[in-house]
XYZ file of C-alpha atoms in Angstrom:
98
model
C -6.357 29.594 30.693
C -10.125 29.772 30.935
C -10.752 28.225 27.505
C -8.177 25.479 28.092
C -9.720 24.675 31.481
C -13.224 24.528 29.957
C -12.049 22.230 27.132
C -10.177 19.967 29.538
C -13.231 19.769 31.808
C -15.481 18.803 28.877
C -13.042 16.120 27.722
C -12.728 14.655 31.231
C -16.534 14.579 31.587
C -16.854 12.880 28.179
C -14.343 10.210 29.235
C -16.081 9.681 32.580
C -19.504 9.276 30.916
C -18.437 6.855 28.151
C -16.967 3.415 28.895
C -15.686 3.067 25.319
C -13.184 5.811 26.215
C -12.068 3.963 29.393
C -11.637 0.393 28.228
C -9.648 -1.921 30.480
C -8.404 -4.002 27.528
C -6.637 -2.959 24.343
C -8.630 -2.663 21.131
C -8.106 -5.568 18.746
C -9.034 -3.883 15.459
C -10.581 -7.193 14.365
C -14.212 -7.653 13.265
C -16.635 -8.701 16.025
C -20.172 -10.031 15.999
C -22.391 -10.950 13.060
C -22.064 -7.496 11.423
C -18.271 -7.753 11.393
C -17.890 -4.317 12.981
C -14.385 -3.589 14.274
C -13.925 -2.265 17.799
C -11.384 0.205 16.362
C -10.893 1.358 12.788
C -8.707 4.061 11.252
C -9.671 6.207 8.254
C -7.886 8.466 5.797
C -8.894 12.083 5.320
C -11.019 10.988 2.343
C -12.989 8.563 4.544
C -11.474 5.308 3.302
C -10.414 2.689 5.832
C -6.633 2.910 6.171
C -4.397 0.272 4.663
C -0.834 -0.411 5.783
C 0.690 1.836 3.068
C -1.577 4.712 4.225
C 0.335 4.825 7.509
C 3.458 5.858 5.574
C 1.823 8.540 3.377
C 1.864 12.151 4.551
C -1.579 13.252 5.669
C -3.021 16.065 7.721
C -6.325 14.347 8.567
C -6.930 11.045 10.325
C -10.173 9.418 11.470
C -10.589 6.930 14.317
C -13.796 4.926 14.910
C -14.427 3.479 18.384
C -17.275 0.966 18.635
C -19.341 1.097 21.812
C -20.813 -2.348 21.049
C -17.648 -4.385 21.481
C -16.383 -3.441 24.930
C -14.910 -6.577 26.559
C -16.159 -5.679 30.030
C -19.113 -6.564 32.236
C -20.994 -4.271 34.576
C -21.535 -4.949 38.304
C -24.479 -7.273 37.454
C -22.478 -9.242 34.872
C -24.178 -7.723 31.819
C -22.094 -6.666 28.811
C -21.098 -3.007 28.840
C -22.501 -1.055 25.864
C -21.929 2.554 24.910
C -22.237 5.036 22.070
C -19.783 4.702 19.206
C -17.474 7.585 18.335
C -15.789 8.877 15.212
C -12.857 11.103 16.130
C -11.388 13.238 13.366
C -7.911 14.615 13.944
C -7.029 17.476 11.618
C -3.553 19.068 11.770
C -4.161 22.257 9.772
C -5.112 25.705 11.022
C -8.001 25.849 8.526
C -10.887 23.394 8.122
C -10.765 21.215 5.017
C -7.178 22.079 4.134
């Protein structure tokens, strides 16, 4: 239980410290701003942005990008909320790179 408790504590702290992980509005997945960066993007195990057919192909690895620049919230002073961006890689194999 000790390792599970430590992992859970780290994940809760990460969520508490990063507003991009506690958004009050759903992600749109659409490009925002002049750079056209999406607030949420999904990637295949090979690093390509997922297309609709990719969702129906068997895969053991999935990437999710969360942009900290496109949070549709304001802080207590009315300024836009900004945060770090995250790339989460979910890998459903017991061995790395399988």
